[in-house]
XYZ file of N, CA and C in Angstrom:
267
model
N 4.540 4.691 12.143
C 4.208 3.288 11.886
C 4.567 2.958 10.443
N 5.138 1.803 10.251
C 5.459 1.359 8.897
C 4.277 0.566 8.349
N 4.332 0.250 7.074
C 3.236 -0.522 6.495
C 3.164 -1.905 7.125
N 4.321 -2.473 7.469
C 4.293 -3.813 8.048
C 3.562 -3.808 9.392
N 3.655 -2.704 10.133
C 2.920 -2.602 11.392
C 1.432 -2.356 11.122
N 1.161 -1.548 10.099
C -0.228 -1.187 9.803
C -0.932 -2.290 9.007
N -0.183 -3.026 8.189
C -0.757 -4.087 7.347
C -0.114 -5.431 7.680
N -0.334 -5.958 8.885
C 0.371 -7.191 9.258
C -0.162 -8.436 8.557
N -1.374 -8.368 8.023
C -1.994 -9.563 7.455
C -1.815 -9.625 5.949
N -1.608 -10.831 5.437
C -1.430 -11.017 3.997
C -2.631 -10.469 3.219
N -3.837 -10.670 3.751
C -5.040 -10.165 3.084
C -4.897 -8.668 2.796
N -4.407 -7.925 3.784
C -4.305 -6.473 3.624
C -3.179 -6.097 2.669
N -2.075 -6.835 2.704
C -0.999 -6.557 1.760
C -1.432 -6.871 0.334
N -2.236 -7.934 0.164
C -2.780 -8.245 -1.170
C -3.683 -7.120 -1.654
N -4.521 -6.615 -0.759
C -5.411 -5.507 -1.125
C -4.596 -4.264 -1.492
N -3.560 -4.010 -0.691
C -2.702 -2.854 -0.946
C -2.013 -2.998 -2.299
N -1.540 -4.191 -2.603
C -0.895 -4.464 -3.886
C -1.863 -4.176 -5.036
N -3.106 -4.556 -4.841
C -4.158 -4.320 -5.830
C -4.345 -2.821 -6.071
N -4.287 -2.034 -4.992
C -4.428 -0.577 -5.121
C -3.246 -0.012 -5.915
N -2.033 -0.492 -5.607
C -0.866 -0.011 -6.360
C -0.996 -0.364 -7.841
N -1.539 -1.541 -8.117
C -1.650 -2.011 -9.501
C -2.755 -1.293 -10.265
N -3.931 -1.164 -9.653
C -5.116 -0.711 -10.396
C -5.742 0.585 -9.901
N -5.316 1.047 -8.731
C -5.974 2.217 -8.144
C -5.702 3.484 -8.924
N -6.747 4.281 -9.103
C -6.586 5.564 -9.775
C -5.863 6.538 -8.863
N -5.031 7.397 -9.445
C -4.298 8.370 -8.647
C -5.262 9.269 -7.883
N -4.966 9.447 -6.612
C -5.765 10.294 -5.711
C -7.198 9.794 -5.533
N -7.448 8.522 -5.861
C -8.767 7.923 -5.623
C -8.657 6.932 -4.473
N -9.464 7.146 -3.460
C -9.392 6.329 -2.260
C -10.023 4.958 -2.477
N -9.344 3.927 -2.014
C -9.883 2.562 -2.000
C -10.013 2.138 -0.543
N -11.091 1.453 -0.220
C -11.305 1.048 1.169
C -11.622 -0.435 1.239
N -11.294 -1.039 2.370
C -11.681 -2.420 2.627
C -11.648 -2.677 4.122
N -12.293 -3.767 4.507
C -12.278 -4.242 5.888
C -11.707 -5.656 5.875
N -10.762 -5.928 6.753
C -10.213 -7.279 6.855
C -11.251 -8.163 7.536
N -11.688 -9.257 6.865
C -12.760 -10.087 7.434
C -12.339 -10.829 8.707
N -11.025 -11.042 8.883
C -10.556 -11.780 10.059
C -10.325 -10.859 11.252
N -9.650 -9.725 10.997
C -9.276 -8.839 12.103
C -10.315 -7.755 12.365
N -11.137 -7.432 11.340
C -12.067 -6.313 11.472
C -11.397 -4.960 11.286
N -10.081 -4.947 11.034
C -9.381 -3.685 10.798
C -9.870 -3.065 9.498
N -9.960 -1.727 9.493
C -10.462 -0.999 8.323
C -9.331 -0.191 7.690
N -9.340 -0.144 6.375
C -8.282 0.542 5.642
C -8.867 1.474 4.590
N -8.193 2.600 4.391
C -8.486 3.505 3.284
C -7.134 3.911 2.704
N -6.934 3.624 1.426
C -5.638 3.867 0.788
C -5.836 4.783 -0.412
N -5.024 5.838 -0.474
C -5.090 6.789 -1.578
C -3.733 6.809 -2.278
N -3.630 6.169 -3.454
C -2.347 6.154 -4.157
C -2.099 7.453 -4.916
N -0.839 7.796 -5.051
C -0.441 8.962 -5.823
C 0.034 8.500 -7.199
N 0.232 9.442 -8.120
C 0.669 9.035 -9.466
C 2.010 8.305 -9.424
N 2.199 7.379 -10.358
C 3.463 6.640 -10.460
C 4.562 7.587 -10.931
N 5.782 7.269 -10.529
C 6.944 8.045 -10.964
C 8.120 7.085 -11.126
N 9.154 7.543 -11.812
C 10.334 6.683 -11.976
C 11.391 7.090 -10.961
N 11.852 6.105 -10.185
C 12.929 6.329 -9.227
C 14.211 6.603 -10.016
N 14.829 7.765 -9.763
C 15.991 8.172 -10.559
C 17.196 7.260 -10.362
N 17.360 6.684 -9.157
C 18.553 5.867 -8.916
C 18.368 4.418 -9.352
N 17.147 3.875 -9.212
C 16.945 2.459 -9.571
C 16.225 2.293 -10.908
N 15.634 3.383 -11.426
C 14.854 3.370 -12.669
C 13.604 2.499 -12.567
N 13.210 2.151 -11.340
C 11.967 1.397 -11.157
C 10.793 2.371 -11.152
N 9.640 1.856 -11.571
C 8.405 2.622 -11.444
C 7.910 2.449 -10.008
N 7.622 3.569 -9.336
C 7.202 3.534 -7.935
C 5.917 4.340 -7.750
N 5.223 4.031 -6.675
C 4.046 4.814 -6.278
C 4.062 4.964 -4.772
N 3.669 6.135 -4.332
C 3.507 6.386 -2.906
C 2.010 6.358 -2.624
N 1.647 5.952 -1.419
C 0.234 5.921 -1.052
C 0.074 6.346 0.396
N -1.015 7.039 0.657
C -1.381 7.378 2.031
C -2.313 6.292 2.535
N -1.997 5.745 3.705
C -2.807 4.680 4.297
C -3.406 5.177 5.596
N -4.727 5.213 5.645
C -5.431 5.495 6.899
C -6.063 4.184 7.332
N -5.845 3.815 8.583
C -6.349 2.529 9.049
C -6.904 2.669 10.455
N -7.831 1.778 10.780
C -8.299 1.661 12.158
C -7.915 0.251 12.595
N -6.893 0.176 13.457
C -6.334 -1.099 13.915
C -6.711 -1.278 15.376
N -7.434 -2.334 15.678
C -7.875 -2.580 17.059
C -8.538 -1.338 17.652
N -9.328 -0.654 16.816
C -10.061 0.517 17.284
C -9.262 1.804 17.337
N -7.975 1.754 16.997
C -7.135 2.958 17.059
C -6.822 3.443 15.647
N -7.144 4.713 15.349
C -6.829 5.236 14.017
C -5.319 5.415 13.842
N -4.834 5.068 12.674
C -3.421 5.240 12.342
C -3.323 5.767 10.932
N -2.241 6.518 10.692
C -2.013 7.019 9.340
C -0.528 6.873 9.033
N -0.244 6.405 7.840
C 1.147 6.267 7.427
C 1.223 6.453 5.924
N 2.433 6.579 5.435
C 2.672 6.622 3.996
C 3.499 5.414 3.626
N 3.231 4.860 2.471
C 3.940 3.674 2.014
C 4.331 3.885 0.562
N 5.511 3.404 0.212
C 5.959 3.462 -1.179
C 6.218 2.049 -1.662
N 5.767 1.751 -2.865
C 6.038 0.456 -3.480
C 6.644 0.706 -4.854
N 7.568 -0.167 -5.232
C 8.196 -0.074 -6.552
C 8.037 -1.411 -7.264
N 7.897 -1.332 -8.563
C 7.717 -2.539 -9.371
C 9.077 -3.218 -9.543
N 9.138 -4.509 -9.218
C 10.406 -5.228 -9.360
C 10.555 -5.799 -10.772
N 11.633 -6.541 -10.995
C 11.922 -7.076 -12.342
C 10.863 -8.066 -12.818
N 10.092 -8.605 -11.870
C 9.040 -9.577 -12.230
C 7.689 -8.905 -12.451
N 7.653 -7.583 -12.287
C 6.412 -6.850 -12.489
C 5.535 -6.786 -11.251
N 6.053 -7.263 -10.107
C 5.291 -7.216 -8.850
C 5.642 -5.940 -8.095
N 4.680 -5.441 -7.314
C 4.929 -4.274 -6.463
C 5.583 -4.739 -5.175
N 6.702 -4.134 -4.829
C 7.412 -4.470 -3.592
C 7.388 -3.261 -2.680
N 6.928 -3.466 -1.454
C 6.920 -2.377 -0.480
C 8.355 -2.033 -0.107
N 8.620 -0.743 -0.060
C 9.966 -0.267 0.303
C 10.013 -0.072 1.819
N 11.101 -0.481 2.444
C 11.193 -0.344 3.897
C 11.784 0.981 4.269
């Protein structure tokens, strides 16, 4: 599952962006989507520099319960030229 499948709602992508921005490395952040009831736990890893693009990137493990079904995926986001985290496909 990709992040877009696991995080279909803007609320969850905003929360995920917040974790990439402020989350401590290897510290789990959790939230529940108030509309869908889906539950998320995200553990970001330390930032690193992508050797080919020179962007700062972070990988994160995402554990989610979507419609009652547990899912786990990994997601990587890199900081773009505007300073925003962009999920990599």
